[in-house]
Amino acid sequence: MAEKSIPALMAPARQRDNPLTRSVAGICGMVVLAILVLACVGTLPWTLGTPAGENQARYEQGTLAGALLPPAWAPHDETEQAQLRRFAELRATEEIVRADPDAIDHPAPTEEQIRASTPRPLFGTDKLGRDLFIRCLTGGGISIGIGIAAAAISVVIGTLYGALAAYIGGRVDALLMRIVDVLYGLPYILLVVLLAVAGDAIVSEMTTKQAARQKWMEEQTVLVLQSEGQTDATRTTAREALDIRSDLQRELRDRLEQEIDAGRLPRLKPTELSPGQRKALEVGILLVAIGGVSWLTMARVVRGQVLSLKAQPFMEAARAMGVPGWRQFLLHLLPNLLGPIIVYATLTVPQAILQESFLSFLGIGVQEPLPSWGNLAADGLKELNTIKTRWWLLLFPCVLLATTLLALNFVGEGLREAFDPKRSRN
Amino acid sequence: MTTTPTATPKTEAPKVAKAANPKHAKRDESTPILRVDDLAVSFDNAKGPRIQAVDGVRMSIYPRQTLAVVGESGCGKSVTAMSALRLVPMPPGRIDRGAIHFDHQGKMIDLVKIPDPEMRKVRGGEIAMIFQEPMTSLNPVYTVGDQIVEAITLHQNVRTAEAYALAARAMTDVGIPDPESRLKAYPHQFSGGMRQRVMIAMALACEPTLLLADEPTTALDVTIQAQILELLNELQNTRQMAIMLITHDLGVVAENADVVCVMYAGRVVEYANVFELFSNPLHPYTRGLFASIPKMHGRLKRLITISQVVDNPEEFKKLPGADRGIRPWWPWHEPPKDLKPKPGPAGDYYLQEVKPDHWVGVWRTGAVEDHESRAPDLQYRVDDDPDKPTSLKPTSPAAG
């Protein structure tokens, strides 16, 4: 039987090689990364939220009775079993009390009730009895968030810096790149520490000022209350009085303004920091610090690219066409840089996450009680001793961190492959 | 000029408006559009003295004329053209002296001195340039339509839709079929010849009065080369455009040039109309160039090289006025003893009109000093010549 053939002209279009699917590792990385990001960042509102009727956010909830329990699915030794049993009994009793608070004599919890109240922490609990799974999720959200934000900062600074240096050229280029060389020479940890300490100082100064004002308000209230005949007034009762009596509050605020104007009390910016804002500010400073030191490589890469692009005939053609300088830069140069910028941005994210974790591990990054993979790992390391090994505290944050970094690197490599101009286009 | 199917009466409007533009009014063809006067450009050299790329170049181009600038690599052809658009990178480049007078809508301006914003208007709008490398002269991240439209909107006050219609017409003008769909294509989807057509469409979209073509066909194969040159010729005649054609292909020169300017080592060594130059080359270097072209007839053991001609001292004694002591300038020779250099750079050299309408670069000897001649200025066009020779046969001094 003769084989059927068709002329080349009539052949169906060849299946196009999709550049994004060239690298299997890249696709696996992307899938893993998507799951991790969804799990960690997507659950942030829940883990950072406070359940109704409680005053602690989910990630910081825990009781000492349930401290250092291994993961529910892992083997428990005798002491751990005993502790788990005690904790379960305690919780069951609490449950009965809560159901019927007025009863004088509560029955002991039945075996069934105890089993129902046995906690099943997926990743175990830490030394304050907090659920490690929730803390890993929160920490992951914070780490990934800082990583992406810091990478974005570094991409913006690095691209503009490197591109401008190369585009202007000459002495300006030399000067700008020598600055980069000097910054390269400094240990980046030192820079981050300096920035973080400076940020901390600002935050703490603001909180001290705020505390000083609060103290003054309360002392004045005590005086007012005493003059009103309430001789046993203390600062605690004053605080309560302040909350109730708005007239007193208003009057004192006016006097506070006068005191501040007279210079006897520190001036504070109109926006006062709530604890939540303070945490956000600390994280913000951290990511600016990391982003601020990781743009150096980006600047060098972009500079090299711009130098070679600048010499391309199409840039000369643009000049010969009378395109103004800024337009050449923004519309003819930058779009050509998109490939390398995206690749390096993806590779900067894991770097930033690693730096954040490293700093948190050292204790200068994200501060307790806010978790990050770095300070969770640091906590876990402290529990790794010769007498009793609480392996889960170290294992889970590290595995999550490593998986994320690996996935990000695979994605970066995949993208590099996809944007590689040496690969054929069809 | 063919109009595109989509060119509705609305999009015809800018065409009418453009006709009123002084740039496109019937041009006085008897005054040069560009006059390069004693131009000198040098480049910084980290390890030694400055490199003098162009030194004392004089030339002129008339409307509807093609001036071919020929010479070997590094002789200053491209730098001369780039200087006219001030595209020489500075630093390291520097225009040492000289002027480039350009007829800007009836007013002569010096392109060396005008401020940058005005220069940007001239670039692309009045003087356009096409480059040797069609493969890389287009920005790979934009469609060709976007790039032509950018060229149009930079210099003409039209709306985007009109600019697209103009771009489509420009594509039709350069012989690209189905311009509407091709405008949406990216440069990598075009072949080299097509890309050079796109470059030409882009350069001509703003109807420049002068086109600087820097080896426009070097990267193309011969059939495409012929098509592109034919296209340029046609467009030149319909638009009264002047062309400075930079090339080192003497075949291209013979086919397309009206006036030829031969350069060597940054100076003009010979300047004449194309027939005069090909039939009667006077500078030994020009003769060497022609001699080195392989001939179809006769067998030679070895091909003749340029150095074979210029190394022969006899060749330097054939110039008209040689008996009066006029010697062709040649940088590798010792200057003659009766040299009377003018102070300043390139003072030992002079572009002398040795016979009517034929200039040769000579040493500034006493004999030259007595016969100061005019700057090279030829209003010659092959198409207008009633008794032009039918063929060009370069004489071969070595064979003769």
mmCIF file with all atom_site columns, N, CA and C in Angstrom, chain A residues 309-367:
data_model
loop_
_atom_site.group_PDB
_atom_site.id
_atom_site.type_symbol
_atom_site.label_atom_id
_atom_site.label_alt_id
_atom_site.label_comp_id
_atom_site.label_asym_id
_atom_site.label_entity_id
_atom_site.label_seq_id
_atom_site.pdbx_PDB_ins_code
_atom_site.Cartn_x
_atom_site.Cartn_y
_atom_site.Cartn_z
_atom_site.occupancy
_atom_site.B_iso_or_equiv
_atom_site.pdbx_formal_charge
_atom_site.auth_seq_id
_atom_site.auth_comp_id
_atom_site.auth_asym_id
_atom_site.auth_atom_id
_atom_site.pdbx_PDB_model_num
ATOM 1   N N  . LEU A 1 309 ? 21.925 46.732 23.667 1.00 0.00 ? 309 LEU A N  1
ATOM 2   C CA . LEU A 1 309 ? 20.760 47.180 22.887 1.00 0.00 ? 309 LEU A CA 1
ATOM 3   C C  . LEU A 1 309 ? 21.012 48.552 22.267 1.00 0.00 ? 309 LEU A C  1
ATOM 4   N N  . LYS A 1 310 ? 21.714 49.392 23.038 1.00 0.00 ? 310 LYS A N  1
ATOM 5   C CA . LYS A 1 310 ? 21.953 50.760 22.596 1.00 0.00 ? 310 LYS A CA 1
ATOM 6   C C  . LYS A 1 310 ? 22.701 50.777 21.274 1.00 0.00 ? 310 LYS A C  1
ATOM 7   N N  . ALA A 1 311 ? 23.563 49.771 21.086 1.00 0.00 ? 311 ALA A N  1
ATOM 8   C CA . ALA A 1 311 ? 24.363 49.721 19.869 1.00 0.00 ? 311 ALA A CA 1
ATOM 9   C C  . ALA A 1 311 ? 23.619 49.050 18.720 1.00 0.00 ? 311 ALA A C  1
ATOM 10  N N  . GLN A 1 312 ? 22.390 48.570 18.982 1.00 0.00 ? 312 GLN A N  1
ATOM 11  C CA . GLN A 1 312 ? 21.638 47.907 17.920 1.00 0.00 ? 312 GLN A CA 1
ATOM 12  C C  . GLN A 1 312 ? 21.225 48.922 16.851 1.00 0.00 ? 312 GLN A C  1
ATOM 13  N N  . PRO A 1 313 ? 21.255 48.484 15.587 1.00 0.00 ? 313 PRO A N  1
ATOM 14  C CA . PRO A 1 313 ? 20.875 49.421 14.522 1.00 0.00 ? 313 PRO A CA 1
ATOM 15  C C  . PRO A 1 313 ? 19.490 50.027 14.715 1.00 0.00 ? 313 PRO A C  1
ATOM 16  N N  . PHE A 1 314 ? 18.553 49.286 15.336 1.00 0.00 ? 314 PHE A N  1
ATOM 17  C CA . PHE A 1 314 ? 17.216 49.889 15.410 1.00 0.00 ? 314 PHE A CA 1
ATOM 18  C C  . PHE A 1 314 ? 17.179 51.072 16.365 1.00 0.00 ? 314 PHE A C  1
ATOM 19  N N  . MET A 1 315 ? 18.102 51.106 17.329 1.00 0.00 ? 315 MET A N  1
ATOM 20  C CA . MET A 1 315 ? 18.171 52.295 18.177 1.00 0.00 ? 315 MET A CA 1
ATOM 21  C C  . MET A 1 315 ? 18.724 53.467 17.380 1.00 0.00 ? 315 MET A C  1
ATOM 22  N N  . GLU A 1 316 ? 19.711 53.169 16.537 1.00 0.00 ? 316 GLU A N  1
ATOM 23  C CA . GLU A 1 316 ? 20.264 54.221 15.693 1.00 0.00 ? 316 GLU A CA 1
ATOM 24  C C  . GLU A 1 316 ? 19.203 54.706 14.709 1.00 0.00 ? 316 GLU A C  1
ATOM 25  N N  . ALA A 1 317 ? 18.415 53.747 14.199 1.00 0.00 ? 317 ALA A N  1
ATOM 26  C CA . ALA A 1 317 ? 17.346 54.118 13.274 1.00 0.00 ? 317 ALA A CA 1
ATOM 27  C C  . ALA A 1 317 ? 16.347 55.034 13.973 1.00 0.00 ? 317 ALA A C  1
ATOM 28  N N  . ALA A 1 318 ? 16.048 54.720 15.245 1.00 0.00 ? 318 ALA A N  1
ATOM 29  C CA . ALA A 1 318 ? 15.119 55.562 15.988 1.00 0.00 ? 318 ALA A CA 1
ATOM 30  C C  . ALA A 1 318 ? 15.682 56.956 16.133 1.00 0.00 ? 318 ALA A C  1
ATOM 31  N N  . ARG A 1 319 ? 16.990 57.045 16.397 1.00 0.00 ? 319 ARG A N  1
ATOM 32  C CA . ARG A 1 319 ? 17.614 58.363 16.526 1.00 0.00 ? 319 ARG A CA 1
ATOM 33  C C  . ARG A 1 319 ? 17.548 59.103 15.187 1.00 0.00 ? 319 ARG A C  1
ATOM 34  N N  . ALA A 1 320 ? 17.833 58.374 14.103 1.00 0.00 ? 320 ALA A N  1
ATOM 35  C CA . ALA A 1 320 ? 17.828 59.005 12.785 1.00 0.00 ? 320 ALA A CA 1
ATOM 36  C C  . ALA A 1 320 ? 16.435 59.468 12.396 1.00 0.00 ? 320 ALA A C  1
ATOM 37  N N  . MET A 1 321 ? 15.422 58.866 13.050 1.00 0.00 ? 321 MET A N  1
ATOM 38  C CA . MET A 1 321 ? 14.043 59.223 12.741 1.00 0.00 ? 321 MET A CA 1
ATOM 39  C C  . MET A 1 321 ? 13.620 60.455 13.518 1.00 0.00 ? 321 MET A C  1
ATOM 40  N N  . GLY A 1 322 ? 14.464 60.889 14.448 1.00 0.00 ? 322 GLY A N  1
ATOM 41  C CA . GLY A 1 322 ? 14.137 62.071 15.232 1.00 0.00 ? 322 GLY A CA 1
ATOM 42  C C  . GLY A 1 322 ? 13.310 61.770 16.458 1.00 0.00 ? 322 GLY A C  1
ATOM 43  N N  . VAL A 1 323 ? 13.397 60.533 16.983 1.00 0.00 ? 323 VAL A N  1
ATOM 44  C CA . VAL A 1 323 ? 12.666 60.191 18.204 1.00 0.00 ? 323 VAL A CA 1
ATOM 45  C C  . VAL A 1 323 ? 13.357 60.876 19.379 1.00 0.00 ? 323 VAL A C  1
ATOM 46  N N  . PRO A 1 324 ? 12.598 61.592 20.232 1.00 0.00 ? 324 PRO A N  1
ATOM 47  C CA . PRO A 1 324 ? 13.234 62.248 21.377 1.00 0.00 ? 324 PRO A CA 1
ATOM 48  C C  . PRO A 1 324 ? 13.849 61.231 22.331 1.00 0.00 ? 324 PRO A C  1
ATOM 49  N N  . GLY A 1 325 ? 14.837 61.684 23.104 1.00 0.00 ? 325 GLY A N  1
ATOM 50  C CA . GLY A 1 325 ? 15.609 60.788 23.959 1.00 0.00 ? 325 GLY A CA 1
ATOM 51  C C  . GLY A 1 325 ? 14.781 59.964 24.919 1.00 0.00 ? 325 GLY A C  1
ATOM 52  N N  . TRP A 1 326 ? 13.854 60.616 25.649 1.00 0.00 ? 326 TRP A N  1
ATOM 53  C CA . TRP A 1 326 ? 13.070 59.871 26.643 1.00 0.00 ? 326 TRP A CA 1
ATOM 54  C C  . TRP A 1 326 ? 12.216 58.823 25.968 1.00 0.00 ? 326 TRP A C  1
ATOM 55  N N  . ARG A 1 327 ? 11.747 59.142 24.752 1.00 0.00 ? 327 ARG A N  1
ATOM 56  C CA . ARG A 1 327 ? 10.903 58.204 24.028 1.00 0.00 ? 327 ARG A CA 1
ATOM 57  C C  . ARG A 1 327 ? 11.703 57.005 23.556 1.00 0.00 ? 327 ARG A C  1
ATOM 58  N N  . GLN A 1 328 ? 12.950 57.271 23.105 1.00 0.00 ? 328 GLN A N  1
ATOM 59  C CA . GLN A 1 328 ? 13.835 56.158 22.743 1.00 0.00 ? 328 GLN A CA 1
ATOM 60  C C  . GLN A 1 328 ? 13.999 55.234 23.931 1.00 0.00 ? 328 GLN A C  1
ATOM 61  N N  . PHE A 1 329 ? 14.191 55.844 25.108 1.00 0.00 ? 329 PHE A N  1
ATOM 62  C CA . PHE A 1 329 ? 14.474 55.071 26.312 1.00 0.00 ? 329 PHE A CA 1
ATOM 63  C C  . PHE A 1 329 ? 13.255 54.253 26.732 1.00 0.00 ? 329 PHE A C  1
ATOM 64  N N  . LEU A 1 330 ? 12.103 54.930 26.838 1.00 0.00 ? 330 LEU A N  1
ATOM 65  C CA . LEU A 1 330 ? 10.924 54.258 27.390 1.00 0.00 ? 330 LEU A CA 1
ATOM 66  C C  . LEU A 1 330 ? 10.259 53.324 26.389 1.00 0.00 ? 330 LEU A C  1
ATOM 67  N N  . LEU A 1 331 ? 10.175 53.739 25.124 1.00 0.00 ? 331 LEU A N  1
ATOM 68  C CA . LEU A 1 331 ? 9.374  52.976 24.172 1.00 0.00 ? 331 LEU A CA 1
ATOM 69  C C  . LEU A 1 331 ? 10.196 52.051 23.284 1.00 0.00 ? 331 LEU A C  1
ATOM 70  N N  . HIS A 1 332 ? 11.490 52.348 23.125 1.00 0.00 ? 332 HIS A N  1
ATOM 71  C CA . HIS A 1 332 ? 12.268 51.486 22.241 1.00 0.00 ? 332 HIS A CA 1
ATOM 72  C C  . HIS A 1 332 ? 13.215 50.582 23.013 1.00 0.00 ? 332 HIS A C  1
ATOM 73  N N  . LEU A 1 333 ? 13.714 51.065 24.141 1.00 0.00 ? 333 LEU A N  1
ATOM 74  C CA . LEU A 1 333 ? 14.669 50.255 24.900 1.00 0.00 ? 333 LEU A CA 1
ATOM 75  C C  . LEU A 1 333 ? 13.978 49.318 25.887 1.00 0.00 ? 333 LEU A C  1
ATOM 76  N N  . LEU A 1 334 ? 13.160 49.908 26.781 1.00 0.00 ? 334 LEU A N  1
ATOM 77  C CA . LEU A 1 334 ? 12.612 49.108 27.880 1.00 0.00 ? 334 LEU A CA 1
ATOM 78  C C  . LEU A 1 334 ? 11.824 47.880 27.421 1.00 0.00 ? 334 LEU A C  1
ATOM 79  N N  . PRO A 1 335 ? 10.960 47.969 26.391 1.00 0.00 ? 335 PRO A N  1
ATOM 80  C CA . PRO A 1 335 ? 10.231 46.765 25.985 1.00 0.00 ? 335 PRO A CA 1
ATOM 81  C C  . PRO A 1 335 ? 11.160 45.618 25.602 1.00 0.00 ? 335 PRO A C  1
ATOM 82  N N  . ASN A 1 336 ? 12.332 45.933 25.083 1.00 0.00 ? 336 ASN A N  1
ATOM 83  C CA . ASN A 1 336 ? 13.277 44.889 24.722 1.00 0.00 ? 336 ASN A CA 1
ATOM 84  C C  . ASN A 1 336 ? 13.906 44.238 25.940 1.00 0.00 ? 336 ASN A C  1
ATOM 85  N N  . LEU A 1 337 ? 13.789 44.925 27.087 1.00 0.00 ? 337 LEU A N  1
ATOM 86  C CA . LEU A 1 337 ? 14.401 44.399 28.306 1.00 0.00 ? 337 LEU A CA 1
ATOM 87  C C  . LEU A 1 337 ? 13.455 43.496 29.069 1.00 0.00 ? 337 LEU A C  1
ATOM 88  N N  . LEU A 1 338 ? 12.200 43.433 28.624 1.00 0.00 ? 338 LEU A N  1
ATOM 89  C CA . LEU A 1 338 ? 11.171 42.763 29.413 1.00 0.00 ? 338 LEU A CA 1
ATOM 90  C C  . LEU A 1 338 ? 11.551 41.332 29.770 1.00 0.00 ? 338 LEU A C  1
ATOM 91  N N  . GLY A 1 339 ? 12.091 40.588 28.802 1.00 0.00 ? 339 GLY A N  1
ATOM 92  C CA . GLY A 1 339 ? 12.450 39.192 29.045 1.00 0.00 ? 339 GLY A CA 1
ATOM 93  C C  . GLY A 1 339 ? 13.409 39.048 30.213 1.00 0.00 ? 339 GLY A C  1
ATOM 94  N N  . PRO A 1 340 ? 14.615 39.619 30.102 1.00 0.00 ? 340 PRO A N  1
ATOM 95  C CA . PRO A 1 340 ? 15.561 39.484 31.215 1.00 0.00 ? 340 PRO A CA 1
ATOM 96  C C  . PRO A 1 340 ? 15.013 40.036 32.531 1.00 0.00 ? 340 PRO A C  1
ATOM 97  N N  . ILE A 1 341 ? 14.229 41.114 32.470 1.00 0.00 ? 341 ILE A N  1
ATOM 98  C CA . ILE A 1 341 ? 13.713 41.677 33.718 1.00 0.00 ? 341 ILE A CA 1
ATOM 99  C C  . ILE A 1 341 ? 12.794 40.668 34.396 1.00 0.00 ? 341 ILE A C  1
ATOM 100 N N  . ILE A 1 342 ? 11.914 40.043 33.613 1.00 0.00 ? 342 ILE A N  1
ATOM 101 C CA . ILE A 1 342 ? 10.985 39.080 34.214 1.00 0.00 ? 342 ILE A CA 1
ATOM 102 C C  . ILE A 1 342 ? 11.760 37.910 34.807 1.00 0.00 ? 342 ILE A C  1
ATOM 103 N N  . VAL A 1 343 ? 12.747 37.418 34.053 1.00 0.00 ? 343 VAL A N  1
ATOM 104 C CA . VAL A 1 343 ? 13.519 36.276 34.547 1.00 0.00 ? 343 VAL A CA 1
ATOM 105 C C  . VAL A 1 343 ? 14.216 36.637 35.853 1.00 0.00 ? 343 VAL A C  1
ATOM 106 N N  . TYR A 1 344 ? 14.889 37.784 35.880 1.00 0.00 ? 344 TYR A N  1
ATOM 107 C CA . TYR A 1 344 ? 15.628 38.123 37.092 1.00 0.00 ? 344 TYR A CA 1
ATOM 108 C C  . TYR A 1 344 ? 14.710 38.461 38.241 1.00 0.00 ? 344 TYR A C  1
ATOM 109 N N  . ALA A 1 345 ? 13.532 39.017 37.916 1.00 0.00 ? 345 ALA A N  1
ATOM 110 C CA . ALA A 1 345 ? 12.573 39.291 38.995 1.00 0.00 ? 345 ALA A CA 1
ATOM 111 C C  . ALA A 1 345 ? 12.153 37.980 39.649 1.00 0.00 ? 345 ALA A C  1
ATOM 112 N N  . THR A 1 346 ? 11.875 36.952 38.822 1.00 0.00 ? 346 THR A N  1
ATOM 113 C CA . THR A 1 346 ? 11.478 35.659 39.402 1.00 0.00 ? 346 THR A CA 1
ATOM 114 C C  . THR A 1 346 ? 12.603 35.075 40.227 1.00 0.00 ? 346 THR A C  1
ATOM 115 N N  . LEU A 1 347 ? 13.841 35.314 39.811 1.00 0.00 ? 347 LEU A N  1
ATOM 116 C CA . LEU A 1 347 ? 14.953 34.758 40.578 1.00 0.00 ? 347 LEU A CA 1
ATOM 117 C C  . LEU A 1 347 ? 15.265 35.618 41.805 1.00 0.00 ? 347 LEU A C  1
ATOM 118 N N  . THR A 1 348 ? 14.793 36.862 41.815 1.00 0.00 ? 348 THR A N  1
ATOM 119 C CA . THR A 1 348 ? 15.034 37.718 42.978 1.00 0.00 ? 348 THR A CA 1
ATOM 120 C C  . THR A 1 348 ? 14.074 37.389 44.108 1.00 0.00 ? 348 THR A C  1
ATOM 121 N N  . VAL A 1 349 ? 12.860 36.926 43.765 1.00 0.00 ? 349 VAL A N  1
ATOM 122 C CA . VAL A 1 349 ? 11.878 36.619 44.805 1.00 0.00 ? 349 VAL A CA 1
ATOM 123 C C  . VAL A 1 349 ? 12.418 35.587 45.797 1.00 0.00 ? 349 VAL A C  1
ATOM 124 N N  . PRO A 1 350 ? 12.920 34.415 45.351 1.00 0.00 ? 350 PRO A N  1
ATOM 125 C CA . PRO A 1 350 ? 13.436 33.465 46.346 1.00 0.00 ? 350 PRO A CA 1
ATOM 126 C C  . PRO A 1 350 ? 14.591 34.039 47.150 1.00 0.00 ? 350 PRO A C  1
ATOM 127 N N  . GLN A 1 351 ? 15.419 34.839 46.475 1.00 0.00 ? 351 GLN A N  1
ATOM 128 C CA . GLN A 1 351 ? 16.538 35.455 47.167 1.00 0.00 ? 351 GLN A CA 1
ATOM 129 C C  . GLN A 1 351 ? 16.027 36.342 48.301 1.00 0.00 ? 351 GLN A C  1
ATOM 130 N N  . ALA A 1 352 ? 15.005 37.138 47.997 1.00 0.00 ? 352 ALA A N  1
ATOM 131 C CA . ALA A 1 352 ? 14.457 38.046 49.011 1.00 0.00 ? 352 ALA A CA 1
ATOM 132 C C  . ALA A 1 352 ? 13.814 37.261 50.143 1.00 0.00 ? 352 ALA A C  1
ATOM 133 N N  . ILE A 1 353 ? 13.105 36.159 49.787 1.00 0.00 ? 353 ILE A N  1
ATOM 134 C CA . ILE A 1 353 ? 12.488 35.338 50.829 1.00 0.00 ? 353 ILE A CA 1
ATOM 135 C C  . ILE A 1 353 ? 13.572 34.766 51.735 1.00 0.00 ? 353 ILE A C  1
ATOM 136 N N  . LEU A 1 354 ? 14.653 34.301 51.098 1.00 0.00 ? 354 LEU A N  1
ATOM 137 C CA . LEU A 1 354 ? 15.737 33.719 51.870 1.00 0.00 ? 354 LEU A CA 1
ATOM 138 C C  . LEU A 1 354 ? 16.370 34.766 52.791 1.00 0.00 ? 354 LEU A C  1
ATOM 139 N N  . GLN A 1 355 ? 16.555 35.967 52.271 1.00 0.00 ? 355 GLN A N  1
ATOM 140 C CA . GLN A 1 355 ? 17.143 37.023 53.095 1.00 0.00 ? 355 GLN A CA 1
ATOM 141 C C  . GLN A 1 355 ? 16.237 37.358 54.264 1.00 0.00 ? 355 GLN A C  1
ATOM 142 N N  . GLU A 1 356 ? 14.937 37.435 53.994 1.00 0.00 ? 356 GLU A N  1
ATOM 143 C CA . GLU A 1 356 ? 13.986 37.744 55.058 1.00 0.00 ? 356 GLU A CA 1
ATOM 144 C C  . GLU A 1 356 ? 14.043 36.658 56.116 1.00 0.00 ? 356 GLU A C  1
ATOM 145 N N  . SER A 1 357 ? 14.046 35.408 55.676 1.00 0.00 ? 357 SER A N  1
ATOM 146 C CA . SER A 1 357 ? 14.077 34.308 56.636 1.00 0.00 ? 357 SER A CA 1
ATOM 147 C C  . SER A 1 357 ? 15.377 34.312 57.426 1.00 0.00 ? 357 SER A C  1
ATOM 148 N N  . PHE A 1 358 ? 16.448 34.626 56.737 1.00 0.00 ? 358 PHE A N  1
ATOM 149 C CA . PHE A 1 358 ? 17.753 34.680 57.375 1.00 0.00 ? 358 PHE A CA 1
ATOM 150 C C  . PHE A 1 358 ? 17.761 35.757 58.459 1.00 0.00 ? 358 PHE A C  1
ATOM 151 N N  . LEU A 1 359 ? 17.261 36.927 58.097 1.00 0.00 ? 359 LEU A N  1
ATOM 152 C CA . LEU A 1 359 ? 17.223 38.023 59.073 1.00 0.00 ? 359 LEU A CA 1
ATOM 153 C C  . LEU A 1 359 ? 16.304 37.679 60.231 1.00 0.00 ? 359 LEU A C  1
ATOM 154 N N  . SER A 1 360 ? 15.152 37.083 59.938 1.00 0.00 ? 360 SER A N  1
ATOM 155 C CA . SER A 1 360 ? 14.227 36.706 61.005 1.00 0.00 ? 360 SER A CA 1
ATOM 156 C C  . SER A 1 360 ? 14.848 35.639 61.881 1.00 0.00 ? 360 SER A C  1
ATOM 157 N N  . PHE A 1 361 ? 15.615 34.745 61.250 1.00 0.00 ? 361 PHE A N  1
ATOM 158 C CA . PHE A 1 361 ? 16.306 33.693 61.984 1.00 0.00 ? 361 PHE A CA 1
ATOM 159 C C  . PHE A 1 361 ? 17.288 34.317 62.969 1.00 0.00 ? 361 PHE A C  1
ATOM 160 N N  . LEU A 1 362 ? 17.955 35.380 62.515 1.00 0.00 ? 362 LEU A N  1
ATOM 161 C CA . LEU A 1 362 ? 18.907 36.065 63.387 1.00 0.00 ? 362 LEU A CA 1
ATOM 162 C C  . LEU A 1 362 ? 18.206 36.942 64.409 1.00 0.00 ? 362 LEU A C  1
ATOM 163 N N  . GLY A 1 363 ? 16.916 37.186 64.226 1.00 0.00 ? 363 GLY A N  1
ATOM 164 C CA . GLY A 1 363 ? 16.176 37.975 65.200 1.00 0.00 ? 363 GLY A CA 1
ATOM 165 C C  . GLY A 1 363 ? 16.052 39.441 64.849 1.00 0.00 ? 363 GLY A C  1
ATOM 166 N N  . ILE A 1 364 ? 16.463 39.836 63.606 1.00 0.00 ? 364 ILE A N  1
ATOM 167 C CA . ILE A 1 364 ? 16.317 41.240 63.250 1.00 0.00 ? 364 ILE A CA 1
ATOM 168 C C  . ILE A 1 364 ? 15.284 41.420 62.150 1.00 0.00 ? 364 ILE A C  1
ATOM 169 N N  . GLY A 1 365 ? 14.601 40.356 61.814 1.00 0.00 ? 365 GLY A N  1
ATOM 170 C CA . GLY A 1 365 ? 13.609 40.469 60.748 1.00 0.00 ? 365 GLY A CA 1
ATOM 171 C C  . GLY A 1 365 ? 12.227 40.670 61.326 1.00 0.00 ? 365 GLY A C  1
ATOM 172 N N  . VAL A 1 366 ? 11.325 39.781 60.930 1.00 0.00 ? 366 VAL A N  1
ATOM 173 C CA . VAL A 1 366 ? 9.957  39.833 61.444 1.00 0.00 ? 366 VAL A CA 1
ATOM 174 C C  . VAL A 1 366 ? 9.988  39.502 62.938 1.00 0.00 ? 366 VAL A C  1
ATOM 175 N N  . GLN A 1 367 ? 9.332  40.319 63.749 1.00 0.00 ? 367 GLN A N  1
ATOM 176 C CA . GLN A 1 367 ? 9.407  40.159 65.197 1.00 0.00 ? 367 GLN A CA 1
ATOM 177 C C  . GLN A 1 367 ? 8.229  39.338 65.719 1.00 0.00 ? 367 GLN A C  1
#
